[in-house]
Tab-separated table of C-alpha atoms in Angstrom:
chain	number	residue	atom	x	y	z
Y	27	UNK	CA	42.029	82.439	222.245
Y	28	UNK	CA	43.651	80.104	225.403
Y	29	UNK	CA	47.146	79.569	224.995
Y	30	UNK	CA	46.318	75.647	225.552
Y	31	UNK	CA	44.024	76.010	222.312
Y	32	UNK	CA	46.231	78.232	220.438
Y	33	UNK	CA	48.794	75.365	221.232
Y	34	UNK	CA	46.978	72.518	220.086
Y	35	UNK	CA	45.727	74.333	216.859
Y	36	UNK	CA	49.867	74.648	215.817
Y	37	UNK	CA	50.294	71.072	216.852
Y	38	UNK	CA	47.849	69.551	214.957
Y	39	UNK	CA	48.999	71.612	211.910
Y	40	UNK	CA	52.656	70.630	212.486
Y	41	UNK	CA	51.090	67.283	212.364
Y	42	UNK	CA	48.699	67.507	209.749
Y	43	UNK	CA	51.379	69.599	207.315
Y	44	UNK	CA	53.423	66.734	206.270
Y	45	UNK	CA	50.745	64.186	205.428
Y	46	UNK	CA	48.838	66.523	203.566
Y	47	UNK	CA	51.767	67.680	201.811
Y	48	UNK	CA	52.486	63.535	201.004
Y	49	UNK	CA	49.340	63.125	199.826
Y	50	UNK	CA	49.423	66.486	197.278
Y	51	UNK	CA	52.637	64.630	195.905
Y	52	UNK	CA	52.320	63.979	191.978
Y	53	UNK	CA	52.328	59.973	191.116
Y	54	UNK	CA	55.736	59.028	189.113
Y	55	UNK	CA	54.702	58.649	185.694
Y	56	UNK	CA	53.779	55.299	183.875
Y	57	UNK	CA	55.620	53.404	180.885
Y	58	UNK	CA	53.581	51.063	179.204
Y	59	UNK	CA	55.950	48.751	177.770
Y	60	UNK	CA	54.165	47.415	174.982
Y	61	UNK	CA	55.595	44.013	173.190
Y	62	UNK	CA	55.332	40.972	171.096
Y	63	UNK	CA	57.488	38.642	172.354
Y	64	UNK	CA	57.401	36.474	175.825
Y	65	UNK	CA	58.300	37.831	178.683
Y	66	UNK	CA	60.997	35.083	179.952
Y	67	UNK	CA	63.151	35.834	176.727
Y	68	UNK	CA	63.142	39.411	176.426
Y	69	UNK	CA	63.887	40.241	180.276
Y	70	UNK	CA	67.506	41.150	178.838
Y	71	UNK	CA	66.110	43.626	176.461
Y	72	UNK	CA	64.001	45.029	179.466
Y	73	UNK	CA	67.050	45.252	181.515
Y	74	UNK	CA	68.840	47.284	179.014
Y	75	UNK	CA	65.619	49.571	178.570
Y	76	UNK	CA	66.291	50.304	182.053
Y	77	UNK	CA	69.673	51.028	181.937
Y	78	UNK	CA	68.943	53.658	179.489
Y	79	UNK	CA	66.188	54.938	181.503
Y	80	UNK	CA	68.748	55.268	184.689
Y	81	UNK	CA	70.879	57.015	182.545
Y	82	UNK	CA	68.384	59.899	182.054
Y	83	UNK	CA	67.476	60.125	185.508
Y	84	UNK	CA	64.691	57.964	185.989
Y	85	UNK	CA	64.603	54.895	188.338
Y	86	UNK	CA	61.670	52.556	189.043
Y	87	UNK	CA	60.145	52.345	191.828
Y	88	UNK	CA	61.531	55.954	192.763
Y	89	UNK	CA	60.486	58.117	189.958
Y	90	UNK	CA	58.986	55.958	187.315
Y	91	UNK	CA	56.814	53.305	187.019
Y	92	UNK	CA	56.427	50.423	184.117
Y	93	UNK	CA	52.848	48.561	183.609
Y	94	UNK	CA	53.874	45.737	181.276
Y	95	UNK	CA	51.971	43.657	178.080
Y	96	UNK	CA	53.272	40.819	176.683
Y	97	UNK	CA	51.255	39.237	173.430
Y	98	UNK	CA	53.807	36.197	173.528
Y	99	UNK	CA	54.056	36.240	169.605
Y	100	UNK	CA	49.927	36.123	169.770
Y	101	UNK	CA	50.299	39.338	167.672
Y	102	UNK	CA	46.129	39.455	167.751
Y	103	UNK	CA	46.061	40.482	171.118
Y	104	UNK	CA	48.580	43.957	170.546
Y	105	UNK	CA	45.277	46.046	169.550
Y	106	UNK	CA	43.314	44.935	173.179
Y	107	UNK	CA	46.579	45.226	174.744
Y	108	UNK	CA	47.699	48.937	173.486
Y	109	UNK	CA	43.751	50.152	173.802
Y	110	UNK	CA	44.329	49.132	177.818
Y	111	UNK	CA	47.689	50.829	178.170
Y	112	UNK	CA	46.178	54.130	177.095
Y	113	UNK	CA	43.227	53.918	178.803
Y	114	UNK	CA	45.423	53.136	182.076
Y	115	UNK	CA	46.455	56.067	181.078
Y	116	UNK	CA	50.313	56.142	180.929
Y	117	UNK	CA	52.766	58.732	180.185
Y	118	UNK	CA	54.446	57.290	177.010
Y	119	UNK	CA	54.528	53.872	175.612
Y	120	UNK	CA	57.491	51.886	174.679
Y	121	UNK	CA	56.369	49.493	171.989
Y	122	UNK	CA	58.838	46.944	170.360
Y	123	UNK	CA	58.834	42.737	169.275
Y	124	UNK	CA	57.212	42.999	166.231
Y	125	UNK	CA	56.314	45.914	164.080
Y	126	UNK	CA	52.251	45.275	164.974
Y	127	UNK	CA	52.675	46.067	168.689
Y	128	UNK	CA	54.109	49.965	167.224
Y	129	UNK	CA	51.312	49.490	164.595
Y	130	UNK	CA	48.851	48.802	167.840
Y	131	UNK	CA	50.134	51.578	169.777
Y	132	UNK	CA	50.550	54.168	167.175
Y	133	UNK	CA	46.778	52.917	166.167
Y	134	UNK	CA	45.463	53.049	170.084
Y	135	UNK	CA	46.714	57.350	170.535
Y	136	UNK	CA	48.119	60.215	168.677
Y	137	UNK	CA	48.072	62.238	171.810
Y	138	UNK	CA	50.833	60.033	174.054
Y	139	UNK	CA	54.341	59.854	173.041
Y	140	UNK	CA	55.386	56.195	171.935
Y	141	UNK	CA	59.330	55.195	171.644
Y	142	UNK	CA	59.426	51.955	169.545
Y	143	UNK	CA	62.592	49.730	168.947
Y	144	UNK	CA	62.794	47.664	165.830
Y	145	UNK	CA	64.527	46.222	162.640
Y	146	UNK	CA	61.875	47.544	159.718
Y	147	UNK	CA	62.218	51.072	157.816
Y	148	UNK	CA	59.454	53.094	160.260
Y	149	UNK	CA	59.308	55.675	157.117
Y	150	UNK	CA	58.350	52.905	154.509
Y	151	UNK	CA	55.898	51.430	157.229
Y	152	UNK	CA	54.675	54.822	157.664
Y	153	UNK	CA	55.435	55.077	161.012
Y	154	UNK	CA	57.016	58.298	160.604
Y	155	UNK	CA	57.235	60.943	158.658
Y	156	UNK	CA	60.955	61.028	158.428
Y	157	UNK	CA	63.913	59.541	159.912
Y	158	UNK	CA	65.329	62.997	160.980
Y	159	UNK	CA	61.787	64.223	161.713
Y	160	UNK	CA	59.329	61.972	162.943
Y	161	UNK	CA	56.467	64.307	163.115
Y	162	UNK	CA	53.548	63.585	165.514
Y	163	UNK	CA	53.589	61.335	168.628
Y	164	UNK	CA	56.235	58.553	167.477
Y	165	UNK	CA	60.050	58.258	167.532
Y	166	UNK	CA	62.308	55.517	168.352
Y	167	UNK	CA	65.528	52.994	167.051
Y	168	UNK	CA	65.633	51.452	163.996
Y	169	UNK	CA	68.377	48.804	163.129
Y	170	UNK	CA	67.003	48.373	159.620
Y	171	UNK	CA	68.125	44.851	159.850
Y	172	UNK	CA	66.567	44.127	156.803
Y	173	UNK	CA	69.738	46.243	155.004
Y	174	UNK	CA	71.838	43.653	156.177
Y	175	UNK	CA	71.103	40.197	154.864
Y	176	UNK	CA	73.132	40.407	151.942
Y	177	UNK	CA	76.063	40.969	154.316
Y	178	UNK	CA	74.916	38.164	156.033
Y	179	UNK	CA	74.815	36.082	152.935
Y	180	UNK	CA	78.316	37.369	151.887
Y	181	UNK	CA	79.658	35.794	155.072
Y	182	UNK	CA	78.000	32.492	154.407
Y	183	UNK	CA	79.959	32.544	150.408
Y	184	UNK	CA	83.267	33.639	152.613
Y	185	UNK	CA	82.773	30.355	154.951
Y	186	UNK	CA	81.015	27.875	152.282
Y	187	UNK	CA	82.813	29.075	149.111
Y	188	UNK	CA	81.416	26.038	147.105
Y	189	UNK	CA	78.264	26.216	148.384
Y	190	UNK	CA	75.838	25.817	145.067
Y	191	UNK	CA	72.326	26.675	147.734
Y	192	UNK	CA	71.894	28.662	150.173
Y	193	UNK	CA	68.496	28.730	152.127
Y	194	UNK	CA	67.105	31.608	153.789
Y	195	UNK	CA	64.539	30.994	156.545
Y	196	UNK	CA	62.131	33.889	157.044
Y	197	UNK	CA	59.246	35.040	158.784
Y	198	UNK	CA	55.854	34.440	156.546
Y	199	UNK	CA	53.738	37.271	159.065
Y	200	UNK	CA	56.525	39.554	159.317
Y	201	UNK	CA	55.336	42.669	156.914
Y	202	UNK	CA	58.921	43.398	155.745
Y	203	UNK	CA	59.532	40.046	154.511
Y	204	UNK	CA	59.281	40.120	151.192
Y	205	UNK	CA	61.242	43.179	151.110
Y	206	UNK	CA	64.260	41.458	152.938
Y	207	UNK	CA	63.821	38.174	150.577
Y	208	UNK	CA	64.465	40.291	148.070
Y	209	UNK	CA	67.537	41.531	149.067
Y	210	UNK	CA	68.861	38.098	150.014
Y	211	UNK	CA	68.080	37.459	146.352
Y	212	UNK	CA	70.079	40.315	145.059
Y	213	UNK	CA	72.729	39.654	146.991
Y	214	UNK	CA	72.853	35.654	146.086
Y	215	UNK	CA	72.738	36.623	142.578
Y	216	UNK	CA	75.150	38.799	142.743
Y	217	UNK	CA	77.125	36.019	144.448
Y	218	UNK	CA	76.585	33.798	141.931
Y	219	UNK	CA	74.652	31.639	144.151
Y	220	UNK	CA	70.783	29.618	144.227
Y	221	UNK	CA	68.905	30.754	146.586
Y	222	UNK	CA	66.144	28.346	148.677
Y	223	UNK	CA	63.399	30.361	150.479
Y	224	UNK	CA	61.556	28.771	152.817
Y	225	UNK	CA	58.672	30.833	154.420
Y	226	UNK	CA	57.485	29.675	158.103
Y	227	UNK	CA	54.618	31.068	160.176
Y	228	UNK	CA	55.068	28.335	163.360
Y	229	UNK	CA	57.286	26.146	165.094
Y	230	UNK	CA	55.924	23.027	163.064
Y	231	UNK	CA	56.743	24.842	160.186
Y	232	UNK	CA	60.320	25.489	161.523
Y	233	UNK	CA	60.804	21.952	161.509
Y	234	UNK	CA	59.522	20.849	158.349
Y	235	UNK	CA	61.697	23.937	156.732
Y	236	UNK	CA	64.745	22.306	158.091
Y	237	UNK	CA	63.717	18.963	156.884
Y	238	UNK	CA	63.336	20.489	153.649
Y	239	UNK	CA	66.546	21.880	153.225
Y	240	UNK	CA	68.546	18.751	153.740
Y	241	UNK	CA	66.657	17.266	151.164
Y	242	UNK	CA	67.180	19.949	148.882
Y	243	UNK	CA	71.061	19.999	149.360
Y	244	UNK	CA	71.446	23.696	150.491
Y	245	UNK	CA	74.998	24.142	152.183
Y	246	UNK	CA	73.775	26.736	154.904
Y	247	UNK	CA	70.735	28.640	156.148
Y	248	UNK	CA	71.062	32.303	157.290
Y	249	UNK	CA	67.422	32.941	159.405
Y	250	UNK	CA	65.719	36.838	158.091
Y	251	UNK	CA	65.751	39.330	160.940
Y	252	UNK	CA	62.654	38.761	162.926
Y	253	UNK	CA	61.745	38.632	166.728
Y	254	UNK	CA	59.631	35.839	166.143
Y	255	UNK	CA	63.103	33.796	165.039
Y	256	UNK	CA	64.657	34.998	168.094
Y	257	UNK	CA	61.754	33.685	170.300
Y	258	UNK	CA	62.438	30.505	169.238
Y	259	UNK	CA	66.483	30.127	168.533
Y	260	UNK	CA	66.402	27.453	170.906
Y	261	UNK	CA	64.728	25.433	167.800
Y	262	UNK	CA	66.242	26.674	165.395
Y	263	UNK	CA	69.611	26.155	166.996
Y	264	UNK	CA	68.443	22.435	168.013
Y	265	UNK	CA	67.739	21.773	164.484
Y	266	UNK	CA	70.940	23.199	162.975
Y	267	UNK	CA	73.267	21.223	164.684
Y	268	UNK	CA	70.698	18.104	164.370
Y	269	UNK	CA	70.608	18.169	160.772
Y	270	UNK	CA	74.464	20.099	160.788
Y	271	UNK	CA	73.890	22.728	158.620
Y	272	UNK	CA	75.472	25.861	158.597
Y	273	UNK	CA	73.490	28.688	160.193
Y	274	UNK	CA	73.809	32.301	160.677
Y	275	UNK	CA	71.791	34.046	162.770
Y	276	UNK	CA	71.038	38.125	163.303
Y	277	UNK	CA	71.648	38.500	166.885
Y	278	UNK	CA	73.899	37.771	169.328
Y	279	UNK	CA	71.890	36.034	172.000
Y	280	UNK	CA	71.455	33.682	169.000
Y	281	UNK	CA	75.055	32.207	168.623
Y	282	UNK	CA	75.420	31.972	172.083
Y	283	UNK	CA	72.700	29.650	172.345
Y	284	UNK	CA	74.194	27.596	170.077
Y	285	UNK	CA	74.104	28.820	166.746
Y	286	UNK	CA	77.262	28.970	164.474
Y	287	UNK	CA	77.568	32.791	163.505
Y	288	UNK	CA	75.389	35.944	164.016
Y	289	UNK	CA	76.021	39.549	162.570
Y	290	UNK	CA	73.539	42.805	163.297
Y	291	UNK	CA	73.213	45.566	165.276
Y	292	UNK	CA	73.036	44.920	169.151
Y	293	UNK	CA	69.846	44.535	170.491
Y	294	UNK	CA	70.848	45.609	173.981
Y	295	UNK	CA	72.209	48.975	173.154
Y	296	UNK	CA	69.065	49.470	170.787
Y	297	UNK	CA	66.844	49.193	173.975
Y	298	UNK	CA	69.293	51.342	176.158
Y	299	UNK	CA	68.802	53.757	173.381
Y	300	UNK	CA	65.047	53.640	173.332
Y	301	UNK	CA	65.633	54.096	177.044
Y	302	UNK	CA	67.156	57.315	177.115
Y	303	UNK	CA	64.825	58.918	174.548
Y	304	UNK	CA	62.034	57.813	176.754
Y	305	UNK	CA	63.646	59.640	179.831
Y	306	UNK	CA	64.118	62.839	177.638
Y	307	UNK	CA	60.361	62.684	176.638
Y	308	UNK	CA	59.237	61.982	180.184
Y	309	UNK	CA	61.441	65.589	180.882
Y	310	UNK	CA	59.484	67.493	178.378
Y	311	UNK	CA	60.905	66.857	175.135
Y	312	UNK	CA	58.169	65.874	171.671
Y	313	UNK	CA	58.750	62.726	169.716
Y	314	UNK	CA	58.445	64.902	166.682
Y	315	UNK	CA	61.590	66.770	167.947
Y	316	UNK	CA	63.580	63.846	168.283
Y	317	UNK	CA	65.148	61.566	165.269
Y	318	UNK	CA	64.788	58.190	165.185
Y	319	UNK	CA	68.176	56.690	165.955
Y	320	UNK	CA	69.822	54.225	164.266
Y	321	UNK	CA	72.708	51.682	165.147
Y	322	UNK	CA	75.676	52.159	166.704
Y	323	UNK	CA	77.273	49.293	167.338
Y	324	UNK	CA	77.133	45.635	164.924
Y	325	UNK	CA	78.463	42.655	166.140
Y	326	UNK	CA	79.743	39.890	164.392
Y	327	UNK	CA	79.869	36.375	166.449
Y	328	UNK	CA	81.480	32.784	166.076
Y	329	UNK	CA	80.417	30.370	168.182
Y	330	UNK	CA	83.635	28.028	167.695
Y	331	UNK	CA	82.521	25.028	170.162
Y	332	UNK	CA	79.642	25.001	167.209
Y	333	UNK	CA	81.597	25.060	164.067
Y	334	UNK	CA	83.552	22.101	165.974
Y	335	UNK	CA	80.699	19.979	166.442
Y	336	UNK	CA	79.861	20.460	162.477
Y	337	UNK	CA	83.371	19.920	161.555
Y	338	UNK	CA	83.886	23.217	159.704
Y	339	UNK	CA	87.219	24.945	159.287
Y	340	UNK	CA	86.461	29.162	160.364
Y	341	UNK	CA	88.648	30.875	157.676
Y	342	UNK	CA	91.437	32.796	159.292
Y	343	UNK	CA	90.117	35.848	157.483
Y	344	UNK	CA	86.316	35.721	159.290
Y	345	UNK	CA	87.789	35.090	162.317
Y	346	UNK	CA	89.693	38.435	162.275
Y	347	UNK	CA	86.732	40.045	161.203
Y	348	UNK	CA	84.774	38.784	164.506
Y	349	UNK	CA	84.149	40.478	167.594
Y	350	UNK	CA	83.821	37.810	169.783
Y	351	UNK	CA	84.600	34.305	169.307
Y	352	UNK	CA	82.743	31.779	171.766
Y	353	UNK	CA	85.215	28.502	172.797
């Protein structure tokens, strides 16, 4: 062989050695972040999805990539939407904003992982097998919100003592809500107290309910756990100071847009949770392996620029019990 030839043949593999080596490189896997809600109000929760993805190792755009649905509370397009995800095909799917877009996922594969975030008992909706063994291809957070509406309800006796009604707004699609009704129920007869249930499905019906309250004398409203209620606190915070009724909410983003109280588990440190478990997974680990977490952190709020503008009096003994006060 020439030495010119010889030369050129090295060369051109010098060359060639790094490109081909580029293009050999695996593609970062794919979340398919599956949800209910809009996009423009849940960027927070995406955020702190992230978070908890960056805190396993994983950083998009670098290692890991995120193909997004929204259904924008058009829960009839999850099934479409999840079938698409999986046929994209991603590594795992993170599903949350209503129970139907896990129900859509977990319905669409049994083969990729799914991490889901959300309020309902996943054992009693059959999600999983068990909280500390999930079994199969699902795992995730659950904040079993609907446990905590007759705390809720025992902070709206602490602040409206005298209150005869209380109303309870909830969620007529959500499939936990007659569950959570009845716990409100329990809780307002164990209180001593009427209860006023008015069922919505829409925003028109949001603003009839609220109509209907006032003329039914309630003292206060406390709103069911429900993404759709979060999607549109704007409304419902709008109408509570309209009509100036008491209203207690189960998130925080909820009294700081407005609203008088909130008390729940955080949302954000739900999705940084639901974050990490998705790095482990993406690093080898089964959903069946891992238990589905539940909340670490509840927050209780009092918006007092609110309770000013109704002209209520925050008893000195809630306002110790808060964990942030808005002024």
């Amino acid at each position: 062989m020439k030495r010119r030839h010889f030369l050129t043949l090295i060369g051109g593999a010098a060359l060639a050695s790094p490109l081909g080596a580029r293009a050999q490189q695996k593609a970062p896997p794919v979340i398919g972040y599956l949800s209910g809600r809009p996009p423009a109000e849940a960027q927070y929760l995406v955020d702190a999805f992230e978070k908890g993805l960056r805190e396993g190792g994983f950083f998009i755009g670098q290692n890991v990539a995120i193909e997004f649905r929204w259904a924008d509370n058009q829960y009839d397009r999850l099934p479409t939407q999840a079938t698409d995800l999986v046929s994209r095909p991603v590594a795992l799917i993170a599903a949350s904003g209503a129970v139907q877009a896990i129900e859509a996922a977990k319905a669409a594969t049994s083969a990729i992982p799914i991490v889901f975030v959300t309020g309902d008992d996943p054992v009693r909706l059959g999600l999983v097998a068990s909280l500390n063994r999930p079994g199969g291809n699902v795992t995730g957070v659950s904040q079993l919100t609907e446990e905590m509406e007759a705390k809720r309800l025992s902070i709206l006796h602490q602040l409206l003592p005298k209150a005869a009604v209380i109303a309870v707004l909830a969620n007529i699609n959500n499939p936990s809500v007659e569950l959570e009704l009845k716990q409100v129920a329990d809780a307002a007869r164990a209180l001593g107290r009427q209860l006023d249930v008015l069922k919505v499905a829409n925003a028109a019906d949001i603003d009839a309910a609220f109509a209907a309250l006032t003329q039914h004398g309630d003292g206060a409203v406390t709103v069911a756990s429900d993404p759709f209620m979060n999607s549109h606190r704007d409304q419902l915070v709008t109408l509570a100071t309209r009509y100036k009724v008491p209203s207690l909410f189960y998130s925080r983003e909820q009294a700081a847009a407005g609203g008088l109280m909130s008390y729940g588990a955080s949302f954000t440190e739900a999705f940084v949770q639901a974050g990490g478990y998705a790095a482990r997974i993406l690093k080898g680990q089964r959903p069946a392996d891992l238990p589905v977490l539940q909340p670490i952190k509840f927050e209780f709020i009092i918006n007092l620029k609110t309770a000013k503008a109704l002209g209520l009096e925050i008893p000195p003994t809630l306002l110790a019990l808060a964990d942030e006060v808005i002024e």
